[in-house]
mmCIF file of C-alpha atoms and ligand atoms in Angstrom:
data_model
loop_
_atom_site.group_PDB
_atom_site.id
_atom_site.type_symbol
_atom_site.label_atom_id
_atom_site.label_comp_id
_atom_site.label_asym_id
_atom_site.label_seq_id
_atom_site.Cartn_x
_atom_site.Cartn_y
_atom_site.Cartn_z
ATOM 1 C CA UNK A 1201 125.802 94.283 98.759
ATOM 2 C CA UNK A 1202 128.170 91.940 100.572
ATOM 3 C CA UNK A 1203 127.319 88.217 100.401
ATOM 4 C CA UNK A 1204 128.778 85.483 102.561
ATOM 5 C CA UNK A 1205 128.129 81.821 102.010
ATOM 6 C CA UNK A 1206 127.854 80.559 105.569
ATOM 7 C CA UNK A 1207 126.860 76.928 105.157
ATOM 8 C CA UNK A 1208 129.413 76.092 107.838
ATOM 9 C CA UNK A 1209 128.569 78.895 110.246
ATOM 10 C CA UNK A 1210 125.832 77.865 112.646
ATOM 11 C CA UNK A 1211 124.243 75.870 109.840
ATOM 12 C CA UNK A 1212 123.056 78.978 107.995
ATOM 13 C CA UNK A 1213 122.586 78.929 104.237
ATOM 14 C CA UNK A 1214 123.154 82.611 103.623
ATOM 15 C CA UNK A 1215 123.791 85.903 105.375
ATOM 16 C CA UNK A 1216 123.605 89.151 103.436
ATOM 17 C CA UNK A 1217 124.323 92.679 104.604
ATOM 18 C CA UNK A 1218 123.108 95.949 103.111
ATOM 19 C CA UNK A 1219 124.481 99.437 103.742
ATOM 20 C CA UNK A 1220 122.456 101.960 101.744
ATOM 21 C CA UNK A 1221 123.876 105.416 102.306
ATOM 22 C CA UNK A 1222 121.052 107.339 100.585
ATOM 23 C CA UNK A 1223 118.402 106.142 103.043
ATOM 24 C CA UNK A 1224 120.599 105.203 106.016
ATOM 25 C CA UNK A 1225 119.478 101.570 105.770
ATOM 26 C CA UNK A 1226 121.832 99.187 107.532
ATOM 27 C CA UNK A 1227 120.332 95.709 107.505
ATOM 28 C CA UNK A 1228 121.212 92.027 107.666
ATOM 29 C CA UNK A 1229 119.117 89.153 106.332
ATOM 30 C CA UNK A 1230 119.978 85.665 107.580
ATOM 31 C CA UNK A 1231 118.553 82.586 105.901
ATOM 32 C CA UNK A 1232 118.952 79.586 108.137
ATOM 33 C CA UNK A 1233 117.129 76.998 106.050
ATOM 34 C CA UNK A 1234 115.044 76.734 102.910
ATOM 35 C CA UNK A 1235 114.614 72.971 103.203
ATOM 36 C CA UNK A 1236 110.887 73.257 103.962
ATOM 37 C CA UNK A 1237 110.254 76.245 101.667
ATOM 38 C CA UNK A 1238 111.155 79.947 101.352
ATOM 39 C CA UNK A 1239 112.710 81.282 104.553
ATOM 40 C CA UNK A 1240 110.000 83.209 106.414
ATOM 41 C CA UNK A 1241 110.533 85.451 109.429
ATOM 42 C CA UNK A 1242 109.987 89.027 110.480
ATOM 43 C CA UNK A 1243 112.155 92.124 110.261
ATOM 44 C CA UNK A 1244 113.310 93.551 113.588
ATOM 45 C CA UNK A 1245 114.378 97.184 113.950
ATOM 46 C CA UNK A 1246 116.575 97.792 116.969
ATOM 47 C CA UNK A 1247 119.373 100.217 117.917
ATOM 48 C CA UNK A 1248 122.040 97.513 118.193
ATOM 49 C CA UNK A 1249 125.216 98.863 119.785
ATOM 50 C CA UNK A 1250 127.429 97.026 117.292
ATOM 51 C CA UNK A 1251 127.056 95.189 113.988
ATOM 52 C CA UNK A 1252 128.258 92.053 115.785
ATOM 53 C CA UNK A 1253 125.290 92.312 118.200
ATOM 54 C CA UNK A 1254 122.925 92.621 115.247
ATOM 55 C CA UNK A 1255 124.526 89.635 113.526
ATOM 56 C CA UNK A 1256 124.307 87.488 116.657
ATOM 57 C CA UNK A 1257 120.635 88.384 117.091
ATOM 58 C CA UNK A 1258 119.672 87.717 113.480
ATOM 59 C CA UNK A 1259 121.453 84.343 113.462
ATOM 60 C CA UNK A 1260 119.704 83.146 116.611
ATOM 61 C CA UNK A 1261 116.348 84.466 115.448
ATOM 62 C CA UNK A 1262 116.587 82.938 111.978
ATOM 63 C CA UNK A 1263 117.458 79.508 113.342
ATOM 64 C CA UNK A 1264 114.516 79.886 115.723
ATOM 65 C CA UNK A 1265 112.288 80.560 112.695
ATOM 66 C CA UNK A 1266 113.401 77.324 111.009
ATOM 67 C CA UNK A 1267 112.444 75.403 114.103
ATOM 68 C CA UNK A 1268 109.248 77.404 114.648
ATOM 69 C CA UNK A 1269 108.010 76.901 111.085
ATOM 70 C CA UNK A 1270 108.980 73.214 111.112
ATOM 71 C CA UNK A 1271 107.148 72.473 114.374
ATOM 72 C CA UNK A 1272 104.109 74.485 113.251
ATOM 73 C CA UNK A 1273 103.952 72.324 110.113
ATOM 74 C CA UNK A 1274 104.284 75.328 107.781
ATOM 75 C CA UNK A 1275 105.706 74.992 104.252
ATOM 76 C CA UNK A 1276 108.377 77.597 105.029
ATOM 77 C CA UNK A 1277 111.987 77.595 106.056
ATOM 78 C CA UNK A 1278 113.565 79.942 108.567
ATOM 79 C CA UNK A 1279 115.010 83.400 108.070
ATOM 80 C CA UNK A 1280 115.036 86.769 109.732
ATOM 81 C CA UNK A 1281 116.075 90.336 109.040
ATOM 82 C CA UNK A 1282 117.364 93.066 111.302
ATOM 83 C CA UNK A 1283 117.565 96.774 110.596
ATOM 84 C CA UNK A 1284 120.059 98.642 112.760
ATOM 85 C CA UNK A 1285 118.289 101.803 113.889
ATOM 86 C CA UNK A 1286 116.048 103.302 116.492
ATOM 87 C CA UNK A 1287 112.320 103.162 115.838
ATOM 88 C CA UNK A 1288 110.519 105.412 115.238
ATOM 89 C CA UNK A 1289 113.339 108.007 115.053
ATOM 90 C CA UNK A 1290 115.200 106.453 112.109
ATOM 91 C CA UNK A 1291 112.134 105.295 110.190
ATOM 92 C CA UNK A 1292 111.251 106.720 106.780
ATOM 93 C CA UNK A 1293 109.184 105.263 103.928
ATOM 94 C CA UNK A 1294 112.340 105.410 101.785
ATOM 95 C CA UNK A 1295 114.289 103.311 104.302
ATOM 96 C CA UNK A 1296 111.642 100.577 104.170
ATOM 97 C CA UNK A 1297 111.499 100.743 100.375
ATOM 98 C CA UNK A 1298 115.274 100.253 100.327
ATOM 99 C CA UNK A 1299 114.800 97.310 102.674
ATOM 100 C CA UNK A 1300 112.115 95.969 100.319
ATOM 101 C CA UNK A 1301 114.561 96.119 97.396
ATOM 102 C CA UNK A 1302 117.093 94.260 99.547
ATOM 103 C CA UNK A 1303 114.479 91.534 100.227
ATOM 104 C CA UNK A 1304 113.536 91.473 96.547
ATOM 105 C CA UNK A 1305 117.163 90.961 95.510
ATOM 106 C CA UNK A 1306 116.986 87.474 97.051
ATOM 107 C CA UNK A 1307 114.285 86.514 94.548
ATOM 108 C CA UNK A 1308 111.814 85.028 97.060
ATOM 109 C CA UNK A 1309 114.290 82.958 99.042
ATOM 110 C CA UNK A 1310 113.362 85.132 102.046
ATOM 111 C CA UNK A 1311 109.872 86.449 102.897
ATOM 112 C CA UNK A 1312 109.632 89.266 105.436
ATOM 113 C CA UNK A 1313 106.954 90.595 107.820
ATOM 114 C CA UNK A 1314 106.835 92.828 110.897
ATOM 115 C CA UNK A 1315 108.612 92.071 114.172
ATOM 116 C CA UNK A 1316 109.742 94.093 117.182
ATOM 117 C CA UNK A 1317 110.152 97.714 116.071
ATOM 118 C CA UNK A 1318 108.296 97.379 112.756
ATOM 119 C CA UNK A 1319 104.590 97.686 111.898
ATOM 120 C CA UNK A 1320 102.000 96.963 109.214
ATOM 121 C CA UNK A 1321 102.591 100.502 107.855
ATOM 122 C CA UNK A 1322 106.307 99.761 107.463
ATOM 123 C CA UNK A 1323 105.455 96.545 105.625
ATOM 124 C CA UNK A 1324 103.145 98.533 103.322
ATOM 125 C CA UNK A 1325 106.237 100.549 102.293
ATOM 126 C CA UNK A 1326 108.196 97.320 101.783
ATOM 127 C CA UNK A 1327 105.330 95.972 99.632
ATOM 128 C CA UNK A 1328 105.684 98.896 97.207
ATOM 129 C CA UNK A 1329 108.831 97.286 95.812
ATOM 130 C CA UNK A 1330 108.589 93.553 96.525
ATOM 131 C CA UNK A 1331 105.966 90.837 96.704
ATOM 132 C CA UNK A 1332 108.006 88.823 99.189
ATOM 133 C CA UNK A 1333 106.296 90.376 102.212
ATOM 134 C CA UNK A 1334 103.329 89.555 104.466
ATOM 135 C CA UNK A 1335 101.723 91.084 107.542
ATOM 136 C CA UNK A 1336 99.898 93.711 105.450
ATOM 137 C CA UNK A 1337 96.453 95.098 106.149
ATOM 138 C CA UNK A 1338 93.765 92.656 105.042
ATOM 139 C CA UNK A 1339 90.022 92.545 104.492
ATOM 140 C CA UNK A 1340 87.904 91.501 107.492
ATOM 141 C CA UNK A 1341 87.566 87.725 107.750
ATOM 142 C CA UNK A 1342 90.721 87.071 105.702
ATOM 143 C CA UNK A 1343 94.002 85.645 107.035
ATOM 144 C CA UNK A 1344 96.813 88.057 107.727
ATOM 145 C CA UNK A 1345 97.462 91.543 109.017
ATOM 146 C CA UNK A 1346 99.150 92.391 112.284
ATOM 147 C CA UNK A 1347 100.508 89.111 113.689
ATOM 148 C CA UNK A 1348 100.570 90.253 117.339
ATOM 149 C CA UNK A 1349 96.931 89.466 118.298
ATOM 150 C CA UNK A 1350 97.310 85.974 116.819
ATOM 151 C CA UNK A 1351 100.581 85.472 118.690
ATOM 152 C CA UNK A 1352 98.830 86.525 121.897
ATOM 153 C CA UNK A 1353 96.012 84.061 121.269
ATOM 154 C CA UNK A 1354 98.457 81.186 120.702
ATOM 155 C CA UNK A 1355 100.342 82.091 123.887
ATOM 156 C CA UNK A 1356 97.078 82.229 125.828
ATOM 157 C CA UNK A 1357 96.068 78.756 124.604
ATOM 158 C CA UNK A 1358 99.603 77.529 125.313
ATOM 159 C CA UNK A 1359 99.454 78.824 128.887
ATOM 160 C CA UNK A 1360 96.217 76.895 129.358
ATOM 161 C CA UNK A 1361 97.914 73.730 128.030
ATOM 162 C CA UNK A 1362 100.834 74.236 130.420
ATOM 163 C CA UNK A 1363 98.430 74.747 133.330
ATOM 164 C CA UNK A 1364 96.552 71.583 132.358
ATOM 165 C CA UNK A 1365 99.796 69.612 132.263
ATOM 166 C CA UNK A 1366 101.539 70.997 135.332
ATOM 167 C CA UNK A 1367 98.666 71.939 137.627
ATOM 168 C CA UNK A 1368 96.031 69.499 136.379
ATOM 169 C CA UNK A 1369 93.342 72.105 135.825
ATOM 170 C CA UNK A 1370 91.550 73.365 132.759
ATOM 171 C CA UNK A 1371 90.883 76.987 133.779
ATOM 172 C CA UNK A 1372 92.942 79.995 134.861
ATOM 173 C CA UNK A 1373 90.476 81.360 137.429
ATOM 174 C CA UNK A 1374 92.391 82.884 140.358
ATOM 175 C CA UNK A 1375 95.862 81.869 139.108
ATOM 176 C CA UNK A 1376 98.514 84.561 139.444
ATOM 177 C CA UNK A 1377 100.429 85.458 136.289
ATOM 178 C CA UNK A 1378 103.308 87.910 135.887
ATOM 179 C CA UNK A 1379 103.497 89.457 132.423
ATOM 180 C CA UNK A 1380 106.840 91.045 131.518
ATOM 181 C CA UNK A 1381 106.350 93.483 128.633
ATOM 182 C CA UNK A 1382 103.038 95.053 127.637
ATOM 183 C CA UNK A 1383 103.697 95.791 123.983
ATOM 184 C CA UNK A 1384 101.695 94.515 121.028
ATOM 185 C CA UNK A 1385 101.585 90.916 122.243
ATOM 186 C CA UNK A 1386 101.773 91.438 126.022
ATOM 187 C CA UNK A 1387 98.872 93.871 126.039
ATOM 188 C CA UNK A 1388 96.536 91.521 124.132
ATOM 189 C CA UNK A 1389 97.686 88.545 126.184
ATOM 190 C CA UNK A 1390 96.969 90.404 129.425
ATOM 191 C CA UNK A 1391 93.432 91.071 128.188
ATOM 192 C CA UNK A 1392 92.822 87.390 127.415
ATOM 193 C CA UNK A 1393 94.274 86.277 130.759
ATOM 194 C CA UNK A 1394 92.224 88.798 132.736
ATOM 195 C CA UNK A 1395 89.048 87.749 130.918
ATOM 196 C CA UNK A 1396 89.829 84.156 131.945
ATOM 197 C CA UNK A 1397 89.946 85.195 135.607
ATOM 198 C CA UNK A 1398 93.719 85.303 136.167
ATOM 199 C CA UNK A 1399 95.239 87.781 138.650
ATOM 200 C CA UNK A 1400 97.856 89.810 136.807
ATOM 201 C CA UNK A 1401 101.098 91.392 137.909
ATOM 202 C CA UNK A 1402 102.574 93.438 135.102
ATOM 203 C CA UNK A 1403 105.781 95.286 134.275
ATOM 204 C CA UNK A 1404 107.055 97.355 131.386
ATOM 205 C CA UNK A 1405 109.755 99.984 130.995
ATOM 206 C CA UNK A 1406 107.041 102.228 129.521
ATOM 207 C CA UNK A 1407 105.066 103.628 132.450
ATOM 208 C CA UNK A 1408 102.051 104.513 130.287
ATOM 209 C CA UNK A 1409 101.694 100.901 129.115
ATOM 210 C CA UNK A 1410 101.610 99.708 132.735
ATOM 211 C CA UNK A 1411 99.074 102.354 133.770
ATOM 212 C CA UNK A 1412 96.802 101.433 130.875
ATOM 213 C CA UNK A 1413 96.738 97.724 131.772
ATOM 214 C CA UNK A 1414 96.318 98.444 135.490
ATOM 215 C CA UNK A 1415 93.367 100.742 134.747
ATOM 216 C CA UNK A 1416 91.680 98.539 132.181
ATOM 217 C CA UNK A 1417 92.286 95.110 133.702
ATOM 218 C CA UNK A 1418 92.747 95.758 137.417
ATOM 219 C CA UNK A 1419 96.270 94.354 137.175
ATOM 220 C CA UNK A 1420 98.913 95.260 139.777
ATOM 221 C CA UNK A 1421 102.093 96.955 138.678
ATOM 222 C CA UNK A 1422 105.459 95.513 139.672
ATOM 223 C CA UNK A 1423 108.894 97.006 139.154
ATOM 224 C CA UNK A 1424 110.734 95.998 135.985
ATOM 225 C CA UNK A 1425 113.651 94.657 138.034
ATOM 226 C CA UNK A 1426 111.348 92.515 140.230
ATOM 227 C CA UNK A 1427 108.939 90.957 137.748
ATOM 228 C CA UNK A 1428 110.927 87.742 137.253
ATOM 229 C CA UNK A 1429 111.123 87.158 141.018
ATOM 230 C CA UNK A 1430 107.391 87.492 141.685
ATOM 231 C CA UNK A 1431 105.699 84.757 143.693
ATOM 232 C CA UNK A 1432 103.246 83.741 140.961
ATOM 233 C CA UNK A 1433 101.959 80.554 139.370
ATOM 234 C CA UNK A 1434 103.035 81.554 135.872
ATOM 235 C CA UNK A 1435 105.624 83.886 134.400
ATOM 236 C CA UNK A 1436 104.940 85.127 130.859
ATOM 237 C CA UNK A 1437 108.027 86.831 129.344
ATOM 238 C CA UNK A 1438 106.758 89.058 126.525
ATOM 239 C CA UNK A 1439 109.601 91.558 126.173
ATOM 240 C CA UNK A 1440 113.192 90.574 125.542
ATOM 241 C CA UNK A 1441 115.259 87.485 124.868
ATOM 242 C CA UNK A 1442 117.728 85.812 127.268
ATOM 243 C CA UNK A 1443 115.648 86.559 130.386
ATOM 244 C CA UNK A 1444 116.049 82.954 131.568
ATOM 245 C CA UNK A 1445 119.681 82.635 132.541
ATOM 246 C CA UNK A 1446 122.048 81.459 135.276
ATOM 247 C CA UNK A 1447 121.354 84.640 137.237
ATOM 248 C CA UNK A 1448 117.520 84.696 136.979
ATOM 249 C CA UNK A 1449 116.565 80.994 137.121
ATOM 250 C CA UNK A 1450 117.580 80.391 140.763
ATOM 251 C CA UNK A 1451 115.346 83.329 141.750
ATOM 252 C CA UNK A 1452 112.213 82.271 139.838
ATOM 253 C CA UNK A 1453 109.212 81.350 141.963
ATOM 254 C CA UNK A 1454 106.765 80.616 139.147
ATOM 255 C CA UNK A 1455 105.912 76.981 138.439
ATOM 256 C CA UNK A 1456 105.413 77.609 134.736
ATOM 257 C CA UNK A 1457 107.243 79.890 132.298
ATOM 258 C CA UNK A 1458 105.206 80.457 129.146
ATOM 259 C CA UNK A 1459 105.363 83.666 127.138
ATOM 260 C CA UNK A 1460 105.811 85.222 123.715
ATOM 261 C CA UNK A 1461 109.392 86.500 123.780
ATOM 262 C CA UNK A 1462 111.790 84.898 121.317
ATOM 263 C CA UNK A 1463 114.994 83.270 122.583
ATOM 264 C CA UNK A 1464 113.972 83.355 126.245
ATOM 265 C CA UNK A 1465 116.782 80.969 127.230
ATOM 266 C CA UNK A 1466 120.163 82.695 127.300
ATOM 267 C CA UNK A 1467 121.784 79.322 126.608
ATOM 268 C CA UNK A 1468 120.367 75.936 125.706
ATOM 269 C CA UNK A 1469 121.557 74.504 129.018
ATOM 270 C CA UNK A 1470 119.261 76.932 130.872
ATOM 271 C CA UNK A 1471 116.416 74.609 129.891
ATOM 272 C CA UNK A 1472 118.101 71.940 132.030
ATOM 273 C CA UNK A 1473 118.253 74.342 134.964
ATOM 274 C CA UNK A 1474 114.498 74.963 134.661
ATOM 275 C CA UNK A 1475 113.862 71.214 134.602
ATOM 276 C CA UNK A 1476 116.028 70.740 137.692
ATOM 277 C CA UNK A 1477 114.096 73.515 139.464
ATOM 278 C CA UNK A 1478 110.790 71.781 138.686
ATOM 279 C CA UNK A 1479 109.626 74.638 136.441
ATOM 280 C CA UNK A 1480 107.691 73.750 133.289
ATOM 281 C CA UNK A 1481 109.015 75.765 130.347
ATOM 282 C CA UNK A 1482 106.890 76.177 127.206
ATOM 283 C CA UNK A 1483 109.479 76.402 124.383
ATOM 284 C CA UNK A 1484 109.202 79.929 123.014
ATOM 285 C CA UNK A 1485 109.089 79.184 119.329
ATOM 286 C CA UNK A 1486 106.335 76.616 119.810
ATOM 287 C CA UNK A 1487 104.030 78.758 121.945
ATOM 288 C CA UNK A 1488 104.572 81.998 119.989
ATOM 289 C CA UNK A 1489 103.879 80.600 116.490
ATOM 290 C CA UNK A 1490 100.421 82.214 116.139
ATOM 291 C CA UNK A 1491 101.805 85.272 114.339
ATOM 292 C CA UNK A 1492 103.804 83.356 111.737
ATOM 293 C CA UNK A 1493 100.876 80.990 111.173
ATOM 294 C CA UNK A 1494 98.756 84.067 110.409
ATOM 295 C CA UNK A 1495 101.209 85.784 108.061
ATOM 296 C CA UNK A 1496 102.227 82.594 106.278
ATOM 297 C CA UNK A 1497 98.564 81.857 105.528
ATOM 298 C CA UNK A 1498 98.273 85.426 104.223
ATOM 299 C CA UNK A 1499 101.338 84.974 102.023
ATOM 300 C CA UNK A 1500 100.016 81.721 100.581
ATOM 301 C CA UNK A 1501 96.733 83.481 99.785
ATOM 302 C CA UNK A 1502 93.076 82.543 99.901
ATOM 303 C CA UNK A 1503 92.862 81.549 103.586
ATOM 304 C CA UNK A 1504 90.239 82.853 105.973
ATOM 305 C CA UNK A 1505 90.733 84.047 109.517
ATOM 306 C CA UNK A 1506 88.694 81.034 110.697
ATOM 307 C CA UNK A 1507 91.333 78.706 109.158
ATOM 308 C CA UNK A 1508 94.080 80.632 110.934
ATOM 309 C CA UNK A 1509 92.262 80.244 114.248
ATOM 310 C CA UNK A 1510 91.928 76.524 113.615
ATOM 311 C CA UNK A 1511 95.680 76.267 112.969
ATOM 312 C CA UNK A 1512 96.446 78.253 116.125
ATOM 313 C CA UNK A 1513 94.290 75.763 118.002
ATOM 314 C CA UNK A 1514 97.002 73.174 117.279
ATOM 315 C CA UNK A 1515 99.581 75.038 119.395
ATOM 316 C CA UNK A 1516 98.360 73.667 122.770
ATOM 317 C CA UNK A 1517 98.297 70.137 121.319
ATOM 318 C CA UNK A 1518 101.886 70.435 120.094
ATOM 319 C CA UNK A 1519 103.009 71.787 123.442
ATOM 320 C CA UNK A 1520 101.326 68.961 125.315
ATOM 321 C CA UNK A 1521 103.078 66.460 123.034
ATOM 322 C CA UNK A 1522 106.412 68.096 123.908
ATOM 323 C CA UNK A 1523 105.625 68.216 127.645
ATOM 324 C CA UNK A 1524 104.672 64.535 127.659
ATOM 325 C CA UNK A 1525 107.755 63.435 125.712
ATOM 326 C CA UNK A 1526 109.990 65.519 127.981
ATOM 327 C CA UNK A 1527 108.441 63.940 131.080
ATOM 328 C CA UNK A 1528 108.720 60.412 129.678
ATOM 329 C CA UNK A 1529 112.381 60.910 128.788
ATOM 330 C CA UNK A 1530 113.177 63.156 131.787
ATOM 331 C CA UNK A 1531 114.562 65.826 129.475
ATOM 332 C CA UNK A 1532 114.274 69.579 129.177
ATOM 333 C CA UNK A 1533 111.345 70.746 127.031
ATOM 334 C CA UNK A 1534 113.561 72.941 124.839
ATOM 335 C CA UNK A 1535 115.763 69.966 123.977
ATOM 336 C CA UNK A 1536 112.730 67.891 123.027
ATOM 337 C CA UNK A 1537 111.301 70.713 120.894
ATOM 338 C CA UNK A 1538 114.657 71.250 119.113
ATOM 339 C CA UNK A 1539 114.910 67.535 118.461
ATOM 340 C CA UNK A 1540 111.381 67.382 117.032
ATOM 341 C CA UNK A 1541 112.122 70.353 114.769
ATOM 342 C CA UNK A 1542 115.388 68.801 113.571
ATOM 343 C CA UNK A 1543 113.573 65.513 112.936
ATOM 344 C CA UNK A 1544 111.100 67.335 110.684
ATOM 345 C CA UNK A 1545 113.856 69.201 108.859
ATOM 346 C CA UNK A 1546 115.896 66.002 108.516
ATOM 347 C CA UNK A 1547 112.944 63.966 107.272
ATOM 348 C CA UNK A 1548 112.292 66.523 104.544
ATOM 349 C CA UNK A 1549 115.966 66.663 103.597
ATOM 350 C CA UNK A 1550 116.021 62.864 103.248
ATOM 351 C CA UNK A 1551 112.902 62.965 101.046
ATOM 352 C CA UNK A 1552 114.602 65.538 98.816
ATOM 353 C CA UNK A 1553 117.715 63.372 98.500
ATOM 354 C CA UNK A 1554 115.743 60.131 97.861
HETATM 355 P P1 LIG B 1346 106.772 95.187 121.397
HETATM 356 O O1 LIG B 1346 108.015 95.901 121.053
HETATM 357 O O2 LIG B 1346 105.451 95.714 120.947
HETATM 358 O O3 LIG B 1346 106.651 94.981 122.988
HETATM 359 C C1 LIG B 1346 107.733 94.739 123.823
HETATM 360 C C2 LIG B 1346 107.426 95.455 125.141
HETATM 361 O O4 LIG B 1346 108.414 95.097 126.092
HETATM 362 C C3 LIG B 1346 107.439 96.964 125.006
HETATM 363 O O5 LIG B 1346 106.271 97.516 125.582
HETATM 364 C C4 LIG B 1346 108.681 97.371 125.796
HETATM 365 O O6 LIG B 1346 108.560 98.640 126.423
HETATM 366 C C5 LIG B 1346 108.758 96.259 126.817
HETATM 367 N N1 LIG B 1346 110.069 96.075 127.431
HETATM 368 C C6 LIG B 1346 111.292 96.260 126.894
HETATM 369 N N2 LIG B 1346 112.248 95.991 127.795
HETATM 370 C C7 LIG B 1346 111.609 95.614 128.932
HETATM 371 C C8 LIG B 1346 112.036 95.216 130.208
HETATM 372 N N3 LIG B 1346 113.343 95.132 130.536
HETATM 373 N N4 LIG B 1346 111.109 94.910 131.144
HETATM 374 C C9 LIG B 1346 109.793 94.992 130.867
HETATM 375 N N5 LIG B 1346 109.330 95.376 129.655
HETATM 376 C C10 LIG B 1346 110.220 95.682 128.706
HETATM 377 O O7 LIG B 1346 106.977 93.685 120.883
HETATM 378 P P2 LIG B 1346 105.886 92.556 120.679
HETATM 379 O O8 LIG B 1346 105.501 92.493 119.269
HETATM 380 O O9 LIG B 1346 104.845 92.668 121.722
HETATM 381 O O10 LIG B 1346 106.767 91.243 120.965
HETATM 382 C C11 LIG B 1346 107.105 90.869 122.288
HETATM 383 C C12 LIG B 1346 108.021 89.656 122.243
HETATM 384 O O11 LIG B 1346 107.356 88.580 121.570
HETATM 385 C C13 LIG B 1346 109.333 89.888 121.474
HETATM 386 O O12 LIG B 1346 110.360 89.146 122.068
HETATM 387 C C14 LIG B 1346 109.021 89.299 120.087
HETATM 388 O O13 LIG B 1346 110.183 88.853 119.446
HETATM 389 C C15 LIG B 1346 108.134 88.141 120.463
HETATM 390 N N6 LIG B 1346 107.256 87.744 119.381
HETATM 391 C C16 LIG B 1346 106.375 88.645 118.840
HETATM 392 C C17 LIG B 1346 105.525 88.253 117.815
HETATM 393 C C18 LIG B 1346 104.499 89.168 117.253
HETATM 394 O O14 LIG B 1346 103.581 88.684 116.556
HETATM 395 N N7 LIG B 1346 104.573 90.473 117.510
HETATM 396 C C19 LIG B 1346 105.585 86.888 117.258
HETATM 397 C C20 LIG B 1346 106.493 85.999 117.960
HETATM 398 C C21 LIG B 1346 107.311 86.443 118.954
#
């Protein structure tokens, strides 16, 4: 195992890499901050073209987790793991056990869970060898399990908060919403939006996922390359990061961007461009915190699903606080959210020093 102390690199505390020939595991764990508690964040499996791509992704994601956990008021710091490989082709129980041993070697400084490309079954294999894992199957009524439905619920409530703030209405009846990505979160979100009376336009690179949502929810399909340009009230990115960039923002016609995808802004300054275009942006790590709220409650133990739902109910309130502060100060919402997260991290650091 190769260990780098990266206190000076992007503010990270630690980055560790694992190359386990016997199982083919190639993974990186990045710990951005343990100021608020053990670094918690999921494990992504993705066929990164280069190790540098994987490193860049894990660094951005782990910093996002510090901010996400801080804003959500959770007693956890921020970290993330990536496994370089193509799911499900490169998945084996042994690979996830090797990953579990890698997590365990950090002695609880990092707690893992599922993310894009990994599932509750994968986490069950991780849990064979370490206790520093959440997102496992749980008994009915208890906190935990697959985070995606809870993420979708938080995004749904966040969209309603954004609509209340920007459009001055409390319901979604008849509003048009484009959903990009119909995976674990996007599919559940589409169901909640349709039940609330929204008109959906949906896109996914997987044709079957689009057909399913169109059949079940009377959504209309749009081409993957057109979904960001749709003339809709709301755009909900639920697929990839960096979809909001210098190329896409001038073409957006939505008045609100609010979705689950992590790292939606290609660069921090893209938040400014959204502000200038009069588009309300719900900062990704604030609106998509439902999943981490769920798994962190599971990890702490003893919480019920009802308590998780109560915590998720705070997401729209936090967003509205950010929207109001951004409007008062005429600033981009992502800048305000980052500042609030840093304030919370800084306040805790000062307490520790005092
Ligand atoms: P997923 O992998 O189940 O779904 C992603 C979907 O996007 C897939 O159906 C995929 O085919 C589709 N997709 C990929 N490229 C696309 C493109 N160019 N255009 C349209 N669709 C495309 O992932 P999941 O769990 O639904 O997560 C979605 C996003 O939300 C990710 O960015 C993830 O990081 C973020 N997120 C997920 C959480 C969770 O609880 N699962 C928690 C917080 C954030």
